[in-house]
C-alpha positions as a printed Julia matrix, in Angstrom:
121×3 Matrix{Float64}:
  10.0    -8.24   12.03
   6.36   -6.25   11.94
   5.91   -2.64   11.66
   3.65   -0.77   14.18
   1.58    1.69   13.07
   3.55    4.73   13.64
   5.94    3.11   11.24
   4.01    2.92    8.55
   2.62    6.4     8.48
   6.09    7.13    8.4
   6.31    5.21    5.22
   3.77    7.25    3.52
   5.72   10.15    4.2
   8.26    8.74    1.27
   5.15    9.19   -1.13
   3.97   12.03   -3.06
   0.59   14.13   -2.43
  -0.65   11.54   -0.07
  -3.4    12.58    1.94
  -5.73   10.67    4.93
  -9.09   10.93    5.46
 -10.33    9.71    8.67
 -13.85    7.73    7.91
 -14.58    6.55   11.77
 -13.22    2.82   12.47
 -10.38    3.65    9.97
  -8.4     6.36    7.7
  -8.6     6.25    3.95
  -5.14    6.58    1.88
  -5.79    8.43   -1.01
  -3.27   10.46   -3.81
  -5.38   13.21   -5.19
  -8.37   12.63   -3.75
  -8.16    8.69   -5.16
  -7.99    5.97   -2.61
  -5.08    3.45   -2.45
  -5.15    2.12    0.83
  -7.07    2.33    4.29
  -5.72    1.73    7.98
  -7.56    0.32   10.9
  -5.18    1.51   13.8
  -7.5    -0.94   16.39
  -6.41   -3.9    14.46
  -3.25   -3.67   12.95
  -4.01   -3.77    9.97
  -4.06   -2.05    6.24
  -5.77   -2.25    3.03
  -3.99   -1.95    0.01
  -4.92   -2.14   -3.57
  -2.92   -4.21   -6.23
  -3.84   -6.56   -8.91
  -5.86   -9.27   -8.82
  -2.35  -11.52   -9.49
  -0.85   -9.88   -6.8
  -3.85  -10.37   -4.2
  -4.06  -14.16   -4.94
  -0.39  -14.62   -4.72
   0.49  -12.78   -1.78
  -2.33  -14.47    0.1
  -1.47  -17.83   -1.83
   2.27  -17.62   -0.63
   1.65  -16.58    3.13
  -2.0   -16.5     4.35
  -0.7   -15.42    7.86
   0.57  -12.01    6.49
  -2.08  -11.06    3.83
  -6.16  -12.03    3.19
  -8.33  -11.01    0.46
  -9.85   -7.62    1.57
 -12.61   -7.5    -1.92
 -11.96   -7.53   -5.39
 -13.17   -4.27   -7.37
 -12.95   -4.32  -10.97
  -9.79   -5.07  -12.25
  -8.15   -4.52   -8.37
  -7.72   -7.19   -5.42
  -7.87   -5.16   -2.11
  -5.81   -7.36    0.36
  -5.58   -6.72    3.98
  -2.24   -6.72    5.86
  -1.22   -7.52    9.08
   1.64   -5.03    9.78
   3.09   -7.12   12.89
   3.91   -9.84   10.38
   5.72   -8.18    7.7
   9.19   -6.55    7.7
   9.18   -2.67    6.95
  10.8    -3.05    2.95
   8.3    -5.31    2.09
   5.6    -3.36    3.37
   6.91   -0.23    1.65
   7.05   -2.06   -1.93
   3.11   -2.59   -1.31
   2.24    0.79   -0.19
   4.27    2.26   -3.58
   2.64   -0.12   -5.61
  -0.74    0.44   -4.75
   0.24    4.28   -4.43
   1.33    3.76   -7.87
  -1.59    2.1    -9.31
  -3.94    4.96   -8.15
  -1.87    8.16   -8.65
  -1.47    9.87  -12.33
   1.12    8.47  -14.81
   3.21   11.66  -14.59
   3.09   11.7   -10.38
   4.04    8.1   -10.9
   6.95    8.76  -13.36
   8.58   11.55  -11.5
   8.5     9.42   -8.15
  10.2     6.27  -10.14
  12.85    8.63  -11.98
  13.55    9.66   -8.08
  13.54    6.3    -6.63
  15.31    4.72   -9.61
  12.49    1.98   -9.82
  12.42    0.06  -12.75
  15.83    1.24  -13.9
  18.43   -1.65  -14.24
  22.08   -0.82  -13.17
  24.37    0.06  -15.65
């Protein structure tokens, strides 16, 4: 289990328009020019924005994998430590915060693609 960091900016390859922006200690994740996520190579570690549900059970369930990064609004940043999480998992957080930031139609087209949300027949 874990996921270095080369890994995961593999993962963001999978994603649509997603650009980085390198802001000295770390690099901001962004889908037109919106921010969804940050990396900080020196520890390991990402930022990712979900709910505020989401933040306080994911760091609820397993404090040794997630923390609370801030809270912003309606959004719970939490902070992930990418040697503690397997690859699939980490991927479902990365589209889901991806998906909370980018614009409904970006969003739609990448689900109709990834058949997310769609029940088997």
């Amino acid at each position: 289990m874990g996921v270095s960091v080369d890994e995961f900016l593999e993962l963001l390859d999978e994603l649509p328009e997603v650009r980085m922006s390198h802001g000295g200690e770390w690099i901001g994740l962004k889908v037109r020019d919106k921010g969804f996520g940050y990396l900080w190579e020196a520890t390991e570690t990402v930022g990712l924005k979900a709910t505020i549900e989401e933040q306080i059970a994911l760091v609820t369930e397993r404090p040794e994998v997630f923390e609370v990064q801030f809270t912003a609004g309606r959004f719970g940043w939490v902070v992930v430590h990418l040697d503690r999480i397997d690859p699939d998992e980490l991927f479902e957080l990365v589209a889901e915060a991806w998906c909370l930031t980018a614009p409904k139609q970006l969003v739609a087209d990448f689900e109709a693609a990834h058949q997310i949300g769609q029940q088997a027949l």
